[in-house]
Coordinates of C-alpha atoms and ligand atoms in Angstrom, one line a residue:
M112 CA -81.4 139.1 100.7
A113 CA -77.2 138.9 100.3
K114 CA -76.1 135.8 102.3
M115 CA -74.0 136.8 105.2
R116 CA -70.0 136.0 105.5
K117 CA -69.1 132.8 107.1
D118 CA -66.9 134.6 109.2
L119 CA -69.9 136.9 110.8
K120 CA -72.4 134.4 111.4
R121 CA -71.3 133.4 114.8
I122 CA -70.7 137.2 115.7
H123 CA -74.2 138.1 114.6
E124 CA -76.0 135.4 116.8
Y125 CA -74.5 136.6 119.8
H126 CA -75.5 139.9 118.8
E127 CA -79.3 138.8 118.3
R128 CA -78.9 137.0 121.3
V129 CA -77.8 139.8 123.7
V130 CA -80.2 142.1 121.9
G131 CA -83.0 140.0 122.9
V132 CA -82.0 139.7 126.7
L133 CA -81.7 143.2 126.7
K134 CA -85.3 143.9 125.4
M135 CA -86.5 141.0 128.1
L136 CA -84.7 143.3 130.6
E137 CA -86.0 146.6 129.3
S138 CA -89.7 145.5 129.1
A139 CA -89.5 144.9 132.9
P140 CA -91.2 147.4 135.3
A141 CA -88.4 149.9 136.3
E142 CA -88.2 148.5 139.8
E143 CA -87.4 145.6 138.7
Q144 CA -84.6 146.8 136.4
N145 CA -81.2 146.5 137.1
P146 CA -79.3 149.2 135.8
V147 CA -75.6 147.8 136.1
Q148 CA -76.6 144.5 134.1
I149 CA -78.5 146.3 131.3
K150 CA -75.5 149.0 130.7
F151 CA -73.0 145.9 130.9
L152 CA -75.0 144.0 127.9
K153 CA -75.0 147.5 126.2
L154 CA -71.1 147.5 126.4
M155 CA -70.9 144.0 125.1
L156 CA -73.4 145.2 122.3
D157 CA -70.8 147.3 121.4
Y158 CA -68.1 145.3 121.0
N159 CA -70.0 142.7 119.3
E160 CA -70.6 145.7 116.6
N161 CA -67.0 146.3 116.2
I162 CA -66.1 143.8 115.2
T163 CA -68.4 143.7 112.8
D164 CA -68.0 147.2 111.5
A165 CA -64.2 146.6 111.5
A166 CA -64.4 143.6 109.3
E167 CA -66.8 144.5 106.8
N168 CA -65.0 147.8 106.5
H169 CA -61.7 146.8 106.3
K170 CA -60.7 148.4 109.8
P171 CA -57.9 147.8 111.9
L172 CA -58.8 144.2 113.8
I173 CA -56.5 141.7 116.0
C174 CA -57.2 139.0 118.1
T175 CA -55.1 139.1 121.1
W176 CA -55.8 137.8 124.8
Y177 CA -55.7 138.8 128.4
G178 CA -52.6 140.5 129.8
N179 CA -51.1 141.6 126.0
A180 CA -51.7 145.4 126.9
Q181 CA -54.5 146.1 125.3
E182 CA -54.3 149.5 126.4
I183 CA -51.7 150.0 123.4
A184 CA -54.1 148.6 121.1
A185 CA -57.3 150.9 122.1
G186 CA -55.4 153.7 122.0
M187 CA -53.8 153.0 118.1
G188 CA -57.6 152.6 117.7
I189 CA -57.6 149.0 116.9
K190 CA -60.6 146.6 117.3
Y191 CA -59.9 143.6 119.2
Y192 CA -61.3 140.5 120.3
N193 CA -60.4 137.4 123.0
P194 CA -61.3 134.1 120.8
V195 CA -63.5 133.2 123.9
F196 CA -65.0 136.2 125.5
E197 CA -68.2 135.7 123.9
L198 CA -68.5 131.6 123.7
L199 CA -68.6 131.6 127.4
F200 CA -70.9 134.5 128.0
H201 CA -73.2 132.7 125.7
L202 CA -72.8 129.2 127.5
E203 CA -75.1 130.1 129.9
L204 CA -77.7 131.2 127.8
T205 CA -77.4 128.1 125.1
D206 CA -77.6 125.4 127.6
Y207 CA -73.8 125.0 126.8
Q208 CA -74.2 124.0 123.2
D209 CA -70.4 124.9 122.2
A210 CA -68.9 122.5 125.3
K211 CA -71.1 119.6 123.6
E212 CA -70.2 120.4 120.2
C213 CA -66.6 121.2 121.5
D214 CA -67.0 117.4 122.7
H215 CA -66.4 115.8 119.2
F216 CA -63.9 118.6 118.3
P217 CA -60.4 116.1 118.2
L218 CA -58.4 117.7 120.7
D219 CA -57.3 115.6 123.7
E220 CA -60.6 116.3 126.5
K221 CA -57.9 116.3 129.2
M222 CA -57.2 119.5 128.1
C223 CA -57.8 123.3 129.9
S224 CA -61.4 123.4 129.0
L225 CA -59.9 127.1 127.8
I226 CA -57.6 126.0 125.6
R227 CA -60.0 123.8 123.7
Y228 CA -63.0 126.1 123.3
A229 CA -60.1 128.8 121.6
V230 CA -58.7 126.0 119.1
Y231 CA -62.8 125.5 118.8
S232 CA -63.5 128.9 117.9
V233 CA -60.8 130.0 115.3
Y234 CA -60.8 126.7 113.5
N235 CA -64.9 127.1 113.2
Q236 CA -64.2 131.0 112.2
F237 CA -66.5 131.9 114.6
H238 CA -64.8 135.6 114.3
P239 CA -63.6 137.4 110.9
K240 CA -59.8 137.1 109.9
P241 CA -57.3 139.0 112.1
D242 CA -54.7 141.4 110.8
C243 CA -53.0 139.6 113.2
F244 CA -52.9 138.0 116.4
L245 CA -51.2 138.6 119.6
A246 CA -50.7 135.0 121.1
M247 CA -49.7 134.8 124.8
G248 CA -46.2 133.5 126.3
E249 CA -47.8 132.5 129.7
P250 CA -48.3 131.1 131.8
C251 CA -49.0 127.4 130.7
D252 CA -47.6 125.3 128.0
G253 CA -51.2 125.1 126.9
E254 CA -51.3 128.7 125.9
L255 CA -48.4 128.1 123.5
M256 CA -49.9 124.7 121.7
L257 CA -53.1 127.0 121.4
H258 CA -51.1 129.2 119.1
Q259 CA -49.2 127.2 117.2
A260 CA -52.8 125.3 116.5
F261 CA -53.9 128.9 115.3
K262 CA -51.0 129.2 112.9
V263 CA -51.6 125.7 111.2
N264 CA -55.1 126.4 110.5
K265 CA -55.6 127.1 107.1
E266 CA -58.0 130.3 107.2
W267 CA -55.2 131.6 109.7
K268 CA -52.3 130.6 108.1
D269 CA -51.0 133.7 106.6
V270 CA -52.2 136.0 110.0
P271 CA -48.6 137.4 111.1
H272 CA -48.3 137.1 115.0
F273 CA -46.1 138.3 117.8
I274 CA -45.4 136.6 121.2
I275 CA -44.3 138.8 124.2
D276 CA -41.8 136.3 125.5
P277 CA -42.9 136.7 129.6
S278 CA -40.2 137.7 132.3
Y279 CA -39.8 134.5 134.8
G280 CA -39.2 137.3 137.5
H281 CA -40.5 140.1 138.9
T282 CA -38.2 142.5 139.4
D283 CA -37.8 146.0 137.9
E284 CA -35.2 144.4 135.1
D285 CA -37.9 142.0 134.6
Y286 CA -40.2 144.7 133.7
K287 CA -37.8 146.4 131.4
Y288 CA -37.1 143.2 129.1
V289 CA -41.2 143.1 128.4
A290 CA -41.5 146.9 128.0
K291 CA -38.8 146.9 125.6
Q292 CA -40.9 144.2 124.0
L293 CA -43.5 146.0 124.2
K294 CA -42.1 148.7 121.9
D295 CA -41.3 145.9 119.1
M296 CA -45.0 145.2 119.4
I297 CA -46.7 148.7 118.5
A298 CA -44.3 148.7 115.4
F299 CA -45.4 145.2 114.5
L300 CA -49.3 146.8 115.3
E301 CA -48.4 149.6 112.9
K302 CA -46.9 147.1 110.3
T303 CA -49.7 144.6 110.1
T304 CA -52.7 147.0 110.9
G305 CA -51.5 150.3 109.2
T306 CA -52.4 152.5 112.2
K307 CA -50.2 154.9 114.2
Y308 CA -49.0 154.9 117.1
E309 CA -49.2 158.0 119.3
F310 CA -47.7 158.2 122.6
A311 CA -50.7 161.1 124.1
K312 CA -53.6 158.6 122.8
V313 CA -52.4 155.6 124.7
R314 CA -52.0 157.3 127.4
E315 CA -55.1 158.8 127.8
I316 CA -56.1 154.8 127.7
V317 CA -53.8 154.3 130.0
E318 CA -55.0 156.9 132.6
E319 CA -58.6 155.4 132.5
T320 CA -57.7 152.1 133.5
N321 CA -55.5 153.5 136.3
R322 CA -58.8 155.2 137.1
Q323 CA -60.5 152.1 136.8
Y324 CA -58.2 149.8 139.1
E325 CA -58.5 152.7 141.7
V326 CA -62.0 152.3 141.8
W327 CA -61.8 148.4 141.7
K328 CA -59.7 148.8 144.9
E329 CA -62.0 150.9 146.8
V330 CA -64.9 147.9 146.0
N331 CA -62.3 145.2 147.0
E332 CA -62.1 147.5 150.6
L333 CA -65.5 147.4 150.7
K334 CA -65.4 143.7 150.5
Q335 CA -63.5 143.4 153.6
A336 CA -66.7 144.4 155.6
R337 CA -68.8 142.2 157.6
P338 CA -71.3 141.4 156.3
C339 CA -70.2 141.3 152.6
P340 CA -72.0 144.0 150.8
I341 CA -72.3 142.0 147.6
G342 CA -72.6 138.2 146.5
S343 CA -70.0 135.7 145.2
F344 CA -67.5 136.2 142.4
I345 CA -70.3 139.6 140.7
T346 CA -67.7 142.2 140.8
D347 CA -64.6 139.9 140.0
D348 CA -66.4 138.6 136.9
M349 CA -67.7 141.8 135.9
F350 CA -64.4 144.2 136.2
W351 CA -62.8 141.6 135.0
A352 CA -64.6 141.6 131.7
L353 CA -64.7 145.5 131.7
T354 CA -61.1 145.7 132.3
Q355 CA -59.6 143.0 130.1
H356 CA -62.3 142.1 127.7
L357 CA -64.2 145.1 126.4
P358 CA -62.8 147.8 124.8
C359 CA -59.5 149.2 127.1
G360 CA -59.8 152.3 129.0
D361 CA -63.2 153.2 127.9
P362 CA -65.1 155.8 130.3
R363 CA -68.4 154.5 130.4
A364 CA -66.8 151.4 131.8
T365 CA -65.4 153.5 134.7
A366 CA -68.8 155.3 135.1
L367 CA -70.2 151.4 135.6
M368 CA -67.8 150.2 138.1
T369 CA -67.9 153.7 139.8
V370 CA -72.1 152.9 140.4
V371 CA -71.3 149.3 141.7
R372 CA -68.7 150.8 144.1
D373 CA -71.1 153.7 145.4
M374 CA -74.0 151.2 145.8
M375 CA -71.5 148.6 147.9
K376 CA -70.8 152.3 150.0
D377 CA -74.4 152.7 150.5
A378 CA -74.5 148.8 151.9
V379 CA -71.8 149.2 154.0
A380 CA -72.9 152.4 155.4
A381 CA -76.5 151.0 156.5
G382 CA -74.6 147.8 157.6
K383 CA -75.9 145.8 155.6
G384 CA -74.8 142.6 153.1
V385 CA -75.8 140.3 150.9
L386 CA -76.9 137.7 153.9
E387 CA -78.0 139.0 157.1
K388 CA -76.7 136.2 159.1
E389 CA -73.1 135.7 157.3
Q390 CA -71.3 132.9 158.5
I391 CA -68.4 132.1 156.2
R392 CA -66.2 134.1 154.0
I393 CA -64.9 132.2 151.2
L394 CA -61.3 132.5 149.1
W395 CA -61.4 131.3 145.7
P396 CA -57.6 131.2 144.7
D397 CA -58.3 130.8 141.0
L398 CA -59.8 132.4 138.2
A399 CA -63.9 132.6 138.7
P400 CA -65.9 129.1 137.4
Q401 CA -68.0 129.8 134.6
W402 CA -70.7 128.6 136.9
G403 CA -70.0 130.6 139.8
E404 CA -73.2 132.6 139.7
R405 CA -75.5 129.4 140.5
L406 CA -72.8 128.1 143.1
G407 CA -73.0 131.6 145.1
K408 CA -76.5 131.4 145.3
W409 CA -76.7 128.1 146.5
L410 CA -73.8 129.0 149.0
E411 CA -75.5 131.7 150.1
E412 CA -79.2 130.0 150.4
E413 CA -77.6 126.9 152.0
W414 CA -74.9 127.8 153.9
N415 CA -75.1 131.5 154.6
A416 CA -71.7 131.5 152.9
V417 CA -70.3 133.7 150.6
V418 CA -66.7 134.0 148.4
V419 CA -65.7 137.4 149.5
M420 CA -62.8 136.9 147.2
S421 CA -61.2 135.3 144.4
F422 CA -57.6 135.5 142.3
Q423 CA -59.7 137.1 139.5
G424 CA -60.9 139.8 142.1
N425 CA -57.9 140.6 143.4
T426 CA -56.3 143.9 142.9
P427 CA -52.6 143.8 142.7
Y428 CA -52.6 146.6 140.3
E429 CA -50.0 149.5 140.7
K430 CA -50.8 152.6 139.2
I431 CA -48.8 153.2 135.8
D432 CA -46.9 156.5 135.9
T433 CA -47.8 157.9 132.5
S434 CA -45.2 160.6 133.0
T435 CA -43.1 159.3 130.0
E436 CA -43.6 156.5 127.0
E437 CA -40.4 154.4 128.7
S438 CA -42.4 154.7 132.8
M439 CA -45.9 154.2 130.5
L440 CA -44.8 151.1 128.9
F441 CA -42.6 149.6 132.1
G442 CA -45.8 149.8 134.1
L443 CA -47.8 148.0 131.5
A444 CA -45.4 145.7 131.6
R445 CA -45.3 145.4 134.5
R446 CA -49.3 144.8 134.8
S447 CA -49.2 142.1 131.8
V448 CA -46.6 139.6 133.6
F449 CA -47.2 140.6 137.5
E450 CA -50.9 141.6 138.0
V451 CA -53.5 140.1 135.9
P452 CA -54.7 136.9 137.2
M453 CA -53.7 133.4 136.4
I454 CA -50.6 135.2 134.7
R455 CA -49.5 136.7 138.1
Q456 CA -49.7 133.1 140.0
G457 CA -49.1 130.8 137.2
R458 CA -46.0 132.1 136.1
G459 CA -42.6 132.1 138.0
F460 CA -41.9 131.5 141.6
V461 CA -45.0 130.1 143.7
D462 CA -43.8 132.6 146.1
V463 CA -46.4 135.2 144.6
M464 CA -48.7 132.5 145.2
I465 CA -48.3 132.1 148.8
D466 CA -47.9 135.3 149.7
D467 CA -51.7 136.6 147.9
V468 CA -53.2 133.5 149.8
T469 CA -51.7 134.5 153.0
D470 CA -52.3 138.2 152.3
L471 CA -56.0 137.6 151.3
I472 CA -56.8 135.5 153.8
N473 CA -55.8 138.2 156.3
T474 CA -57.5 141.0 154.7
Y475 CA -60.9 139.7 153.5
S476 CA -61.5 137.6 157.3
I477 CA -61.3 134.6 155.4
N478 CA -62.4 131.4 156.9
C479 CA -62.4 129.2 154.8
V480 CA -60.5 128.2 150.9
I481 CA -62.1 126.3 148.7
D482 CA -59.6 125.6 145.6
G483 CA -61.9 125.1 142.4
G484 CA -59.1 122.1 141.4
H485 CA -59.4 123.8 137.3
M486 CA -58.6 120.4 135.1
G487 CA -55.9 120.9 133.1
H488 CA -54.4 123.4 135.1
K489 CA -50.9 122.0 135.8
D490 CA -49.5 125.0 137.2
Q491 CA -52.2 125.5 139.7
S492 CA -52.4 122.0 140.7
G493 CA -48.3 122.1 141.5
S494 CA -48.7 124.6 143.9
K495 CA -51.7 123.0 145.7
Y496 CA -49.1 121.2 148.2
F497 CA -47.6 124.9 149.1
L498 CA -51.9 125.9 149.0
R499 CA -52.4 123.4 152.4
K500 CA -48.9 124.7 154.4
V501 CA -50.3 128.3 154.1
C502 CA -54.3 127.0 154.9
R503 CA -52.9 124.6 157.7
D504 CA -50.6 127.3 159.1
M505 CA -53.4 129.5 159.2
E506 CA -55.7 127.3 160.5
V507 CA -58.2 127.8 158.0
P508 CA -59.8 124.9 156.1
L509 CA -59.1 124.2 152.7
L510 CA -61.0 122.4 150.4
G511 CA -59.7 121.2 147.2
L512 CA -62.1 120.0 144.4
T513 CA -61.4 118.8 140.9
T514 CA -63.3 120.6 138.3
S515 CA -63.7 122.5 134.8
L516 CA -64.2 126.5 135.3
F517 CA -65.5 126.4 131.9
D518 CA -67.6 123.7 131.7
E519 CA -69.8 122.4 134.8
R520 CA -70.1 118.8 133.5
Y521 CA -66.6 117.8 134.1
T522 CA -67.7 117.6 137.6
P523 CA -71.6 118.5 138.0
L524 CA -72.8 120.8 140.5
D525 CA -74.8 118.6 142.4
Q526 CA -71.8 116.7 143.2
L527 CA -70.1 119.6 144.0
K528 CA -72.6 120.6 146.3
K529 CA -72.2 117.5 147.9
D530 CA -68.7 118.0 148.6
I531 CA -69.1 121.2 149.5
S532 CA -71.7 120.6 152.3
N533 CA -69.3 117.2 153.2
F534 CA -66.6 119.6 153.9
L535 CA -68.4 122.4 155.3
S536 CA -70.4 120.2 158.1
T537 CA -67.2 118.4 158.9
T538 CA -65.3 121.4 159.4
G539 CA -67.8 122.6 162.1
F540 CA -70.3 125.2 160.1
K541 CA -73.7 125.1 160.5
R542 CA -76.5 125.0 157.7
A543 CA -78.4 127.9 157.1
K544 CA -81.9 126.6 158.2
D545 CA -79.8 125.6 161.1
M546 CA -78.9 128.6 162.5
Ligands
SF4_1346 S1 -56.5 127.8 133.1 FE1 -55.0 127.2 133.2 S2 -54.3 125.9 131.8 FE2 -56.1 126.9 131.3 S3 -55.3 128.5 129.8 FE3 -55.0 129.4 131.8 S4 -53.0 128.6 132.7 FE4 -53.4 127.4 131.0

């Protein structure tokens, strides 16, 4: 048997694990199957197979991050991967194997765990070497260090890279400044991958993403219903993966999002929520945590509480005008530096975070805010004062935690449960068993 390439070993492992999970899910009786979960995993498989195919058959392949206008790469027929997307997905399936391995990786342990995983992943060749990588110039200094680390890694030192200089503000002039750079990025992609940019093809992808963000908005409107028709973090996680990590503008992703929307529509029409006696509606003003599913289940069972919205699930996305190339690139620039979460709240003026929190509390009838307090995330920590002020002014209780959103060992879940329970009981909420 031919020996497998080192740089394909890990993604093959991911592939086999997902195949196994799928087999297990599909072997359950039809009435117990979750078709959304199955279809989502099939898209994950496709993503994985595309990377292998590109690497084995010398097709264009790049490494990039969310917020780097992936619509362009997808429209140019370039396959792309995010260095931590699958790693994070598989943590839960492997008892945090990579997180434990990463403990021995020589990077400061206080550094954001997302950054640590990304450097660890590239240095261990968990993905095939790309034709180029698109670095992320925002929102934190960790991101800048991350790509310098990529550059000095011996396997990647000759890999060309491109970085967008993000604007600080959020005016049309700012977006024009970024849109101009997207043109340079297109030329860079053509040169490094040998592909050709065609406006019509990228436009097709962008239009499909416009439809996806429209469906996502409708889903969020349904979440305004009381009781909330879906559990904590579910659409925040799934839709973020479908729009930012899995191949952009895939109509199968739109169809999947539409199925979820329709299920939620039916639930709202029938007055059904994920909780019969919904008591607490929580805003989580950050990315959804890796361990969000377990935290969400516990909140539901123990406190009749549901995380209705997070920054990751929020949809400030404006429809991109695709009538001309200029308007399309302008819209993509705005999406990249002003709409994608983490970048939206982390970069530039704090007023965006203040306005978002105010608006989300009002729109989703939030009666409690829990701030995950991700370690190493300095801009978020720096804006805690403003978060506290908004919550005080609106008379909504706020709990500030310190966690790693991507490694539950940083503050074990049992400790979090104690802290959250203390907070909710002192705030006057009742445990589910006492209601
Ligand atoms: S989570 Fe925070 S610290 Fe980590 S990469 Fe994102 S912005 Fe930077």
